[in-house]
CSV table of N, CA and C in Angstrom, one decimal:
chain,number,residue,atom,x,y,z
T,7,MET,N,0.9,-1.1,0.1
T,7,MET,CA,0.1,0.0,0.0
T,7,MET,C,0.8,1.3,0.0
T,8,GLY,N,2.2,1.1,-0.1
T,8,GLY,CA,3.3,2.1,-0.2
T,8,GLY,C,2.9,3.5,0.8
T,9,GLY,N,2.4,4.3,0.5
T,9,GLY,CA,2.6,5.7,1.3
T,9,GLY,C,1.5,5.7,2.4
T,10,ILE,N,0.2,4.8,2.2
T,10,ILE,CA,-0.6,4.6,3.1
T,10,ILE,C,-0.5,3.9,4.4
T,11,TRP,N,0.5,2.7,4.1
T,11,TRP,CA,0.5,1.9,5.0
T,11,TRP,C,1.1,2.2,6.4
T,12,GLY,N,2.2,3.3,6.5
T,12,GLY,CA,2.6,3.5,7.9
T,12,GLY,C,1.4,4.3,8.5
T,13,LEU,N,0.9,5.2,8.2
T,13,LEU,CA,-0.4,6.0,8.9
T,13,LEU,C,-1.5,4.9,9.2
T,14,SER,N,-1.6,4.2,8.2
T,14,SER,CA,-2.9,3.1,8.6
T,14,SER,C,-2.9,2.3,9.7
T,15,SER,N,-1.3,1.7,9.7
T,15,SER,CA,-1.0,0.8,10.8
T,15,SER,C,-0.7,1.2,11.9
T,16,SER,N,-0.4,2.6,12.0
T,16,SER,CA,-0.3,3.3,13.2
T,16,SER,C,-1.8,3.8,13.8
T,17,SER,N,-2.3,4.0,13.1
T,17,SER,CA,-4.1,4.2,13.4
T,17,SER,C,-4.8,2.8,13.7
T,18,ALA,N,-4.4,1.8,13.4
T,18,ALA,CA,-4.8,0.5,13.9
T,18,ALA,C,-4.2,0.3,15.2
T,19,LEU,N,-3.0,0.5,15.2
T,19,LEU,CA,-2.4,0.1,16.4
T,19,LEU,C,-2.7,1.0,17.8
T,20,GLU,N,-3.0,2.4,17.4
T,20,GLU,CA,-3.4,3.2,18.6
T,20,GLU,C,-4.6,2.7,19.3
T,21,ASN,N,-5.5,2.2,18.5
T,21,ASN,CA,-7.0,1.8,19.0
T,21,ASN,C,-6.9,0.5,19.8
T,22,LEU,N,-5.8,-0.2,19.8
T,22,LEU,CA,-5.7,-1.3,20.2
T,22,LEU,C,-5.3,-1.5,21.8
T,23,PRO,N,-5.6,-2.4,22.6
T,23,PRO,CA,-5.0,-2.3,24.1
T,23,PRO,C,-3.6,-2.4,23.8
T,24,VAL,N,-3.3,-1.8,25.0
T,24,VAL,CA,-1.3,-1.5,24.9
T,24,VAL,C,-0.8,-3.0,24.8
T,25,GLU,N,-1.2,-3.9,25.6
T,25,GLU,CA,-0.7,-5.3,25.8
T,25,GLU,C,-0.6,-6.0,24.2
T,26,LEU,N,-1.6,-5.8,23.7
T,26,LEU,CA,-1.7,-6.4,22.3
T,26,LEU,C,-1.2,-5.7,21.0
T,27,ARG,N,-0.5,-4.6,21.4
T,27,ARG,CA,0.1,-3.6,20.2
T,27,ARG,C,1.4,-4.4,19.7
T,28,GLY,N,2.1,-5.1,20.3
T,28,GLY,CA,3.4,-5.8,20.0
T,28,GLY,C,3.0,-6.7,19.2
T,29,LEU,N,2.2,-7.7,19.4
T,29,LEU,CA,1.8,-8.6,18.5
T,29,LEU,C,1.2,-8.1,17.3
T,30,ALA,N,0.4,-7.2,17.3
T,30,ALA,CA,-0.5,-6.7,16.2
T,30,ALA,C,0.5,-6.1,15.4
T,31,SER,N,1.6,-5.5,16.0
T,31,SER,CA,2.5,-4.7,15.0
T,31,SER,C,3.4,-5.6,14.4
T,32,GLY,N,3.7,-6.7,14.8
T,32,GLY,CA,4.2,-8.1,14.0
T,32,GLY,C,3.5,-8.6,12.9
T,33,VAL,N,2.1,-8.6,13.4
T,33,VAL,CA,1.3,-9.0,12.2
T,33,VAL,C,1.2,-8.3,11.1
T,34,LEU,N,1.1,-7.0,11.3
T,34,LEU,CA,1.2,-5.7,10.2
T,34,LEU,C,2.2,-5.7,9.5
T,35,GLN,N,3.5,-6.0,10.1
T,35,GLN,CA,4.7,-6.0,9.6
T,35,GLN,C,4.9,-6.8,8.2
T,36,GLN,N,4.1,-7.8,8.5
T,36,GLN,CA,4.0,-9.1,7.5
T,36,GLN,C,3.3,-8.4,6.1
T,37,GLY,N,2.6,-7.2,6.1
T,37,GLY,CA,2.0,-6.6,5.0
T,37,GLY,C,2.9,-6.7,3.9
T,38,TYR,N,4.3,-6.3,3.7
T,38,TYR,CA,5.1,-6.5,2.7
T,38,TYR,C,5.1,-7.9,1.9
T,39,ALA,N,5.3,-9.0,2.7
T,39,ALA,CA,5.5,-10.1,2.5
T,39,ALA,C,4.1,-10.7,1.7
T,40,VAL,N,3.0,-10.3,2.4
T,40,VAL,CA,1.7,-10.7,1.8
T,40,VAL,C,1.4,-9.8,0.5
T,41,GLY,N,1.8,-8.6,0.7
T,41,GLY,CA,1.6,-8.1,-0.8
T,41,GLY,C,2.5,-8.6,-1.8
T,42,TYR,N,3.8,-8.8,-1.6
T,42,TYR,CA,4.4,-9.5,-2.6
T,42,TYR,C,3.9,-10.7,-3.0
T,43,LEU,N,3.4,-11.8,-2.1
T,43,LEU,CA,2.8,-12.9,-2.6
T,43,LEU,C,1.8,-12.7,-3.5
T,44,LEU,N,0.8,-11.6,-2.9
T,44,LEU,CA,-0.6,-11.1,-3.7
T,44,LEU,C,-0.2,-10.7,-5.1
T,45,ALA,N,1.0,-9.9,-5.2
T,45,ALA,CA,1.4,-9.5,-6.4
T,45,ALA,C,1.9,-10.9,-7.3
T,46,ALA,N,2.7,-11.8,-6.7
T,46,ALA,CA,2.8,-13.1,-7.7
T,46,ALA,C,1.7,-13.7,-8.0
T,47,VAL,N,0.8,-14.1,-7.3
T,47,VAL,CA,-0.6,-14.7,-7.5
T,47,VAL,C,-1.1,-14.0,-8.7
T,48,ILE,N,-1.2,-12.5,-8.7
T,48,ILE,CA,-1.8,-11.8,-9.6
T,48,ILE,C,-0.9,-12.0,-11.0
T,49,ASN,N,0.0,-12.1,-10.9
T,49,ASN,CA,1.0,-12.3,-12.2
T,49,ASN,C,0.8,-13.6,-12.5
T,50,LEU,N,0.5,-14.5,-11.8
T,50,LEU,CA,0.1,-16.1,-12.3
T,50,LEU,C,-1.1,-16.0,-12.9
T,51,THR,N,-2.1,-15.5,-12.2
T,51,THR,CA,-3.3,-15.8,-12.8
T,51,THR,C,-3.8,-14.6,-14.1
T,52,LEU,N,-3.5,-13.3,-13.7
T,52,LEU,CA,-4.1,-12.3,-14.5
T,52,LEU,C,-3.2,-12.2,-15.6
T,53,VAL,N,-2.0,-12.0,-15.2
T,53,VAL,CA,-0.6,-11.5,-16.6
T,53,VAL,C,-0.8,-12.5,-17.5
T,54,SER,N,-0.5,-13.7,-17.2
T,54,SER,CA,-0.5,-14.7,-18.1
T,54,SER,C,-1.7,-14.7,-19.3
T,55,SER,N,-2.9,-14.3,-18.8
T,55,SER,CA,-4.0,-14.3,-19.9
T,55,SER,C,-4.1,-13.0,-20.3
T,56,SER,N,-3.4,-11.8,-20.2
T,56,SER,CA,-3.6,-10.4,-20.6
T,56,SER,C,-2.7,-10.3,-21.8
T,57,VAL,N,-3.2,-9.2,-22.6
T,57,VAL,CA,-2.3,-8.9,-23.8
T,57,VAL,C,-1.4,-7.7,-23.4
T,58,HIS,N,-2.1,-7.1,-21.9
T,58,HIS,CA,-1.2,-5.6,-21.6
T,58,HIS,C,0.1,-6.4,-20.6
T,59,THR,N,0.1,-7.6,-20.5
T,59,THR,CA,1.5,-8.2,-19.6
T,59,THR,C,1.6,-7.4,-18.4
T,60,TRP,N,2.6,-6.7,-18.1
T,60,TRP,CA,2.9,-6.3,-16.8
T,60,TRP,C,2.0,-5.0,-16.3
T,61,ARG,N,1.2,-4.3,-17.3
T,61,ARG,CA,0.6,-3.4,-17.2
T,61,ARG,C,-0.6,-3.9,-16.4
T,62,THR,N,-0.9,-5.2,-16.3
T,62,THR,CA,-2.0,-5.9,-15.8
T,62,THR,C,-1.7,-5.8,-14.4
T,63,LEU,N,-0.7,-6.2,-14.0
T,63,LEU,CA,-0.1,-6.0,-12.5
T,63,LEU,C,-0.1,-4.8,-11.9
T,64,PHE,N,0.5,-3.9,-12.7
T,64,PHE,CA,0.2,-2.5,-12.4
T,64,PHE,C,-0.9,-1.8,-12.1
T,65,TRP,N,-1.9,-2.0,-13.2
T,65,TRP,CA,-3.2,-1.2,-12.8
T,65,TRP,C,-4.1,-2.0,-11.6
T,66,THR,N,-4.0,-3.5,-11.5
T,66,THR,CA,-4.4,-4.2,-10.5
T,66,THR,C,-3.8,-3.5,-9.3
T,67,GLY,N,-2.5,-3.4,-8.9
T,67,GLY,CA,-2.2,-2.8,-7.8
T,67,GLY,C,-2.6,-1.5,-7.4
T,68,ALA,N,-2.5,-0.7,-8.6
T,68,ALA,CA,-3.1,0.7,-8.3
T,68,ALA,C,-4.7,0.9,-8.0
T,69,GLY,N,-5.2,-0.3,-8.8
T,69,GLY,CA,-6.5,-0.1,-8.2
T,69,GLY,C,-6.9,-0.4,-6.5
T,70,ILE,N,-6.0,-1.4,-6.3
T,70,ILE,CA,-6.2,-1.9,-5.1
T,70,ILE,C,-6.0,-0.7,-3.9
T,71,THR,N,-4.7,-0.2,-4.3
T,71,THR,CA,-4.4,1.2,-3.4
T,71,THR,C,-5.2,2.3,-3.6
T,72,PHE,N,-5.7,2.4,-4.5
T,72,PHE,CA,-6.7,3.6,-4.7
T,72,PHE,C,-8.2,3.3,-3.7
T,73,PHE,N,-8.7,1.9,-3.8
T,73,PHE,CA,-9.5,1.3,-3.1
T,73,PHE,C,-9.3,1.7,-1.4
T,74,ALA,N,-8.0,1.4,-1.1
T,74,ALA,CA,-7.7,1.4,0.2
T,74,ALA,C,-7.6,3.0,0.8
T,75,ALA,N,-7.4,3.7,-0.4
T,75,ALA,CA,-7.3,5.1,0.0
T,75,ALA,C,-8.5,6.0,0.1
T,76,VAL,N,-9.4,5.5,-0.7
T,76,VAL,CA,-10.8,5.7,-0.6
T,76,VAL,C,-11.4,5.4,0.6
T,77,LEU,N,-11.3,4.1,1.0
T,77,LEU,CA,-11.9,3.3,2.3
T,77,LEU,C,-11.4,4.2,3.5
T,78,ARG,N,-10.0,4.6,3.5
T,78,ARG,CA,-9.6,5.3,4.7
T,78,ARG,C,-10.2,6.4,4.8
T,79,SER,N,-10.4,7.3,3.6
T,79,SER,CA,-10.8,8.6,3.6
T,79,SER,C,-12.0,8.6,4.1
T,80,CYS,N,-13.0,7.6,4.1
T,80,CYS,CA,-14.4,7.4,4.5
T,80,CYS,C,-14.3,7.2,5.9
T,81,LEU,N,-13.3,6.4,6.7
T,81,LEU,CA,-13.4,6.2,8.0
T,81,LEU,C,-13.2,7.4,9.0
T,82,PRO,N,-13.6,7.7,10.0
T,82,PRO,CA,-13.4,8.7,11.1
T,82,PRO,C,-12.1,8.8,11.4
T,83,GLU,N,-11.8,9.9,11.9
T,83,GLU,CA,-10.4,9.9,12.7
T,83,GLU,C,-10.6,9.2,14.2
T,84,SER,N,-9.3,8.6,14.7
T,84,SER,CA,-9.6,7.9,15.7
T,84,SER,C,-9.7,8.9,17.0
T,85,ALA,N,-10.2,8.3,18.2
T,85,ALA,CA,-10.4,8.9,19.4
T,85,ALA,C,-9.2,9.6,19.9
T,86,VAL,N,-7.8,8.9,19.6
T,86,VAL,CA,-6.7,9.4,20.2
T,86,VAL,C,-6.1,10.6,19.4
T,87,PHE,N,-6.6,10.5,18.0
T,87,PHE,CA,-6.1,11.7,17.3
T,87,PHE,C,-6.8,12.8,17.4
T,88,LEU,N,-8.1,12.7,17.7
T,88,LEU,CA,-9.0,13.8,18.0
T,88,LEU,C,-8.7,14.4,19.4
T,89,ARG,N,-8.2,13.6,20.5
T,89,ARG,CA,-8.1,14.0,21.7
T,89,ARG,C,-6.6,15.1,21.7
T,90,ALA,N,-5.6,14.4,21.0
T,90,ALA,CA,-4.3,15.0,20.5
T,90,ALA,C,-4.8,16.5,19.8
T,91,LYS,N,-5.5,16.6,18.9
T,91,LYS,CA,-6.0,17.8,18.4
T,91,LYS,C,-6.6,18.8,19.2
T,92,ASP,N,-7.4,18.4,20.1
T,92,ASP,CA,-7.9,19.3,21.0
T,92,ASP,C,-6.7,19.6,21.9
T,93,ILE,N,-6.1,19.0,22.5
T,93,ILE,CA,-4.9,19.6,23.3
T,93,ILE,C,-4.1,20.6,22.6
T,94,GLU,N,-3.6,20.2,21.3
T,94,GLU,CA,-3.0,21.2,20.4
T,94,GLU,C,-3.8,22.5,20.2
T,95,ARG,N,-4.9,22.3,20.0
T,95,ARG,CA,-5.7,23.5,19.9
T,95,ARG,C,-5.8,24.5,21.1
T,96,ALA,N,-5.9,23.6,22.4
T,96,ALA,CA,-6.1,24.3,23.8
T,96,ALA,C,-4.5,24.7,24.0
T,97,LYS,N,-3.5,24.5,23.5
T,97,LYS,CA,-1.9,25.1,24.0
T,97,LYS,C,-1.7,26.4,22.8
T,98,GLY,N,-2.7,26.2,21.6
T,98,GLY,CA,-2.5,27.3,20.7
T,98,GLY,C,-1.4,27.1,19.8
T,99,THR,N,-0.9,25.8,19.6
T,99,THR,CA,0.3,25.3,18.8
T,99,THR,C,-0.3,25.2,17.3
T,100,ASN,N,0.6,26.0,16.4
T,100,ASN,CA,0.0,25.5,15.0
T,100,ASN,C,1.4,24.7,14.3
T,101,THR,N,1.1,24.7,13.2
T,101,THR,CA,1.7,23.8,12.1
T,101,THR,C,3.2,24.5,12.0
T,102,SER,N,3.2,25.6,11.9
T,102,SER,CA,4.5,26.4,11.7
T,102,SER,C,5.3,26.4,12.8
T,103,GLN,N,4.7,26.5,13.8
T,103,GLN,CA,5.3,26.3,15.3
T,103,GLN,C,6.0,24.5,15.3
T,104,LYS,N,5.3,23.8,15.3
T,104,LYS,CA,5.7,22.5,15.2
T,104,LYS,C,6.7,22.0,14.2
T,105,THR,N,6.7,22.8,13.0
T,105,THR,CA,7.6,22.5,12.1
T,105,THR,C,9.2,23.0,12.4
T,106,LYS,N,9.0,24.3,13.0
T,106,LYS,CA,10.3,24.9,13.8
T,106,LYS,C,10.9,23.8,14.7
T,107,ILE,N,9.9,23.5,15.6
T,107,ILE,CA,10.6,22.5,16.7
T,107,ILE,C,11.3,21.3,16.0
T,108,PHE,N,10.4,20.7,15.2
T,108,PHE,CA,11.1,19.7,14.6
T,108,PHE,C,12.5,20.0,13.7
T,109,LEU,N,12.5,21.0,13.1
T,109,LEU,CA,13.8,21.4,12.4
T,109,LEU,C,14.8,21.5,13.3
T,110,ARG,N,14.6,22.3,14.4
T,110,ARG,CA,15.7,22.8,15.6
T,110,ARG,C,16.0,21.4,16.3
T,111,GLU,N,15.1,20.4,16.6
T,111,GLU,CA,15.6,19.0,17.1
T,111,GLU,C,16.0,18.3,16.2
T,112,THR,N,16.0,18.2,15.0
T,112,THR,CA,16.5,17.4,13.9
T,112,THR,C,18.0,18.0,14.0
T,113,LYS,N,18.3,19.3,13.8
T,113,LYS,CA,19.4,20.0,13.8
T,113,LYS,C,20.2,19.6,15.0
T,114,GLU,N,19.8,19.5,16.1
T,114,GLU,CA,20.7,19.2,17.3
T,114,GLU,C,21.0,17.6,17.1
T,115,MET,N,20.2,16.8,16.9
T,115,MET,CA,20.2,15.4,16.8
T,115,MET,C,21.2,15.2,15.7
T,116,LEU,N,21.5,15.6,14.6
T,116,LEU,CA,22.3,15.5,13.5
T,116,LEU,C,23.8,16.0,14.2
T,117,LYS,N,23.9,17.0,14.9
T,117,LYS,CA,25.2,17.6,15.4
T,117,LYS,C,25.6,16.4,16.6
T,118,LEU,N,24.8,15.7,17.3
T,118,LEU,CA,25.5,15.0,18.2
T,118,LEU,C,25.6,13.6,17.6
T,119,HIS,N,24.8,13.1,16.7
T,119,HIS,CA,24.9,11.7,16.2
T,119,HIS,C,24.7,11.6,14.7
T,120,TRP,N,25.7,12.6,14.0
T,120,TRP,CA,25.7,12.4,12.9
T,120,TRP,C,26.6,11.1,12.2
T,121,LYS,N,27.2,10.5,12.8
T,121,LYS,CA,28.1,9.3,12.5
T,121,LYS,C,26.9,8.2,12.5
T,122,LEU,N,26.1,8.0,13.6
T,122,LEU,CA,25.1,7.2,13.8
T,122,LEU,C,24.2,7.1,12.6
T,123,CYS,N,23.6,8.5,12.1
T,123,CYS,CA,22.9,8.7,11.0
T,123,CYS,C,23.4,8.3,9.5
T,124,ILE,N,24.7,8.6,9.4
T,124,ILE,CA,25.3,7.9,8.2
T,124,ILE,C,25.5,6.5,8.3
T,125,TYR,N,25.8,6.0,9.2
T,125,TYR,CA,25.6,4.5,9.5
T,125,TYR,C,24.5,3.8,9.1
T,126,ALA,N,23.3,4.5,9.7
T,126,ALA,CA,22.0,4.0,9.6
T,126,ALA,C,21.5,4.3,8.0
T,127,VAL,N,21.8,5.3,7.5
T,127,VAL,CA,21.5,5.2,5.7
T,127,VAL,C,22.2,4.2,5.2
T,128,LEU,N,23.8,3.9,5.4
T,128,LEU,CA,24.4,3.0,4.6
T,128,LEU,C,23.6,1.5,5.1
T,129,LEU,N,23.4,1.4,6.2
T,129,LEU,CA,22.8,0.0,6.6
T,129,LEU,C,21.7,-0.1,5.8
T,130,MET,N,20.7,0.7,5.8
T,130,MET,CA,19.5,0.6,4.9
T,130,MET,C,19.7,0.5,3.6
T,131,THR,N,20.6,1.2,3.1
T,131,THR,CA,20.8,1.1,1.7
T,131,THR,C,21.4,-0.1,1.3
T,132,GLY,N,22.1,-0.8,2.1
T,132,GLY,CA,22.6,-2.2,1.9
T,132,GLY,C,21.6,-3.2,2.1
T,133,PHE,N,20.5,-3.1,3.0
T,133,PHE,CA,19.5,-3.9,3.2
T,133,PHE,C,18.7,-3.9,1.8
T,134,ASN,N,18.3,-2.7,1.4
T,134,ASN,CA,17.7,-2.5,-0.1
T,134,ASN,C,18.1,-3.2,-1.0
T,135,PHE,N,19.4,-3.2,-1.1
T,135,PHE,CA,20.2,-3.5,-2.4
T,135,PHE,C,20.1,-5.2,-2.0
T,136,LEU,N,20.3,-5.7,-0.8
T,136,LEU,CA,20.2,-7.2,-0.7
T,136,LEU,C,19.0,-7.8,-1.1
T,137,SER,N,18.0,-7.2,-0.4
T,137,SER,CA,16.6,-7.5,-0.7
T,137,SER,C,15.9,-7.3,-2.0
T,138,HIS,N,16.1,-6.1,-2.5
T,138,HIS,CA,15.2,-6.1,-3.5
T,138,HIS,C,16.2,-6.3,-5.0
T,139,GLY,N,17.6,-6.6,-4.7
T,139,GLY,CA,18.6,-7.1,-5.4
T,139,GLY,C,18.1,-8.4,-5.8
T,140,SER,N,17.7,-9.3,-5.0
T,140,SER,CA,17.6,-10.7,-4.9
T,140,SER,C,16.3,-10.8,-5.3
T,141,GLN,N,15.1,-10.8,-4.4
T,141,GLN,CA,13.8,-10.8,-4.8
T,141,GLN,C,13.2,-10.3,-6.0
T,142,ASP,N,13.4,-8.9,-6.3
T,142,ASP,CA,12.6,-8.5,-7.3
T,142,ASP,C,13.3,-9.1,-8.9
T,143,VAL,N,14.5,-9.4,-8.9
T,143,VAL,CA,15.3,-10.0,-10.0
T,143,VAL,C,15.4,-11.7,-10.0
T,144,TYR,N,14.9,-12.1,-8.9
T,144,TYR,CA,14.6,-13.9,-9.0
T,144,TYR,C,14.1,-14.2,-10.0
T,145,PRO,N,12.7,-13.8,-10.5
T,145,PRO,CA,11.9,-14.5,-11.2
T,145,PRO,C,12.6,-14.4,-12.6
T,146,THR,N,13.4,-13.3,-13.0
T,146,THR,CA,14.2,-13.1,-14.3
T,146,THR,C,15.2,-14.0,-14.1
T,147,TYR,N,16.1,-14.2,-13.2
T,147,TYR,CA,17.1,-15.0,-13.1
T,147,TYR,C,16.7,-16.6,-13.5
T,148,LEU,N,15.7,-16.7,-12.6
T,148,LEU,CA,15.1,-18.2,-13.1
T,148,LEU,C,14.6,-18.4,-14.5
T,149,GLU,N,14.2,-17.4,-15.1
T,149,GLU,CA,13.9,-17.7,-16.7
T,149,GLU,C,15.2,-17.6,-17.4
T,150,THR,N,15.7,-16.5,-17.3
T,150,THR,CA,17.2,-16.4,-18.2
T,150,THR,C,18.4,-17.3,-18.1
T,151,SER,N,18.7,-17.6,-16.7
T,151,SER,CA,19.7,-18.6,-16.4
T,151,SER,C,19.3,-20.2,-16.1
T,152,LYS,N,18.0,-20.2,-15.7
T,152,LYS,CA,17.8,-21.7,-15.5
T,152,LYS,C,16.9,-22.5,-16.1
T,153,GLY,N,16.4,-21.5,-17.2
T,153,GLY,CA,15.5,-22.1,-18.4
T,153,GLY,C,14.2,-22.2,-17.7
T,154,PHE,N,13.7,-21.4,-16.2
T,154,PHE,CA,12.1,-21.8,-16.2
T,154,PHE,C,11.1,-20.8,-17.2
T,155,THR,N,10.1,-21.5,-17.2
T,155,THR,CA,9.0,-20.8,-17.8
T,155,THR,C,8.8,-19.6,-17.0
T,156,THR,N,7.9,-18.5,-17.5
T,156,THR,CA,7.4,-17.7,-17.0
T,156,THR,C,6.5,-18.0,-15.8
T,157,HIS,N,5.5,-19.1,-15.9
T,157,HIS,CA,4.7,-19.7,-15.0
T,157,HIS,C,5.5,-20.3,-13.8
T,158,ASP,N,6.6,-21.2,-14.3
T,158,ASP,CA,7.3,-21.7,-13.3
T,158,ASP,C,8.2,-20.9,-12.2
T,159,ALA,N,8.6,-19.9,-12.9
T,159,ALA,CA,9.4,-18.8,-12.2
T,159,ALA,C,8.3,-18.2,-11.2
T,160,THR,N,7.3,-17.9,-11.6
T,160,THR,CA,6.1,-17.3,-10.6
T,160,THR,C,5.8,-18.3,-9.5
T,161,ILE,N,5.6,-19.7,-9.9
T,161,ILE,CA,5.2,-20.6,-8.9
T,161,ILE,C,6.2,-20.5,-7.9
T,162,ALA,N,7.7,-20.5,-8.5
T,162,ALA,CA,9.0,-20.8,-7.2
T,162,ALA,C,8.8,-19.4,-6.6
T,163,THR,N,8.5,-18.4,-7.1
T,163,THR,CA,8.4,-16.9,-6.3
T,163,THR,C,7.6,-17.2,-5.2
T,164,ILE,N,6.1,-17.7,-5.6
T,164,ILE,CA,5.1,-17.8,-4.6
T,164,ILE,C,5.4,-18.9,-3.4
T,165,ILE,N,6.0,-19.8,-3.9
T,165,ILE,CA,6.7,-20.9,-2.9
T,165,ILE,C,7.6,-20.5,-2.1
T,166,GLY,N,8.6,-19.5,-2.7
T,166,GLY,CA,9.5,-19.0,-1.7
T,166,GLY,C,9.6,-18.1,-0.7
T,167,ASN,N,8.2,-17.2,-1.3
T,167,ASN,CA,7.4,-16.1,-0.4
T,167,ASN,C,6.9,-16.7,0.8
T,168,CYS,N,6.3,-18.0,0.4
T,168,CYS,CA,5.4,-18.7,1.6
T,168,CYS,C,6.5,-19.2,2.8
């Protein structure tokens, strides 16, 4: 779900009892794997029978995301969010003040922990290269190097994801 996943998951977690949030966040974290599995299944069923090839997968994913965004826009704000807004309104805090505070605190953090920030960026860059470099190209590797058909490469991807 891309850009709406983070906010949607935090909205879901803030409404759960505190003792269930750890377990629920672990379940929500699997959203990436489930999405990858769903994309592989769509690739296996829809793309192989469509003349639009990869565009079918793209537009199906875009449609699911659009549906989720419309659904989220129809839901009311959570009670926790509304209470926080009321507190901010009572304090008289506005967005530009919060932005200035955020920028000032970020600047202070970077002064103290700039080495850790560089390390974290390099570490996450490495993780992204390892995960996306392997799983995104894996079906192509199976087809070109191992002689798998597109169908068999997708089946292997589904099995590997499970």
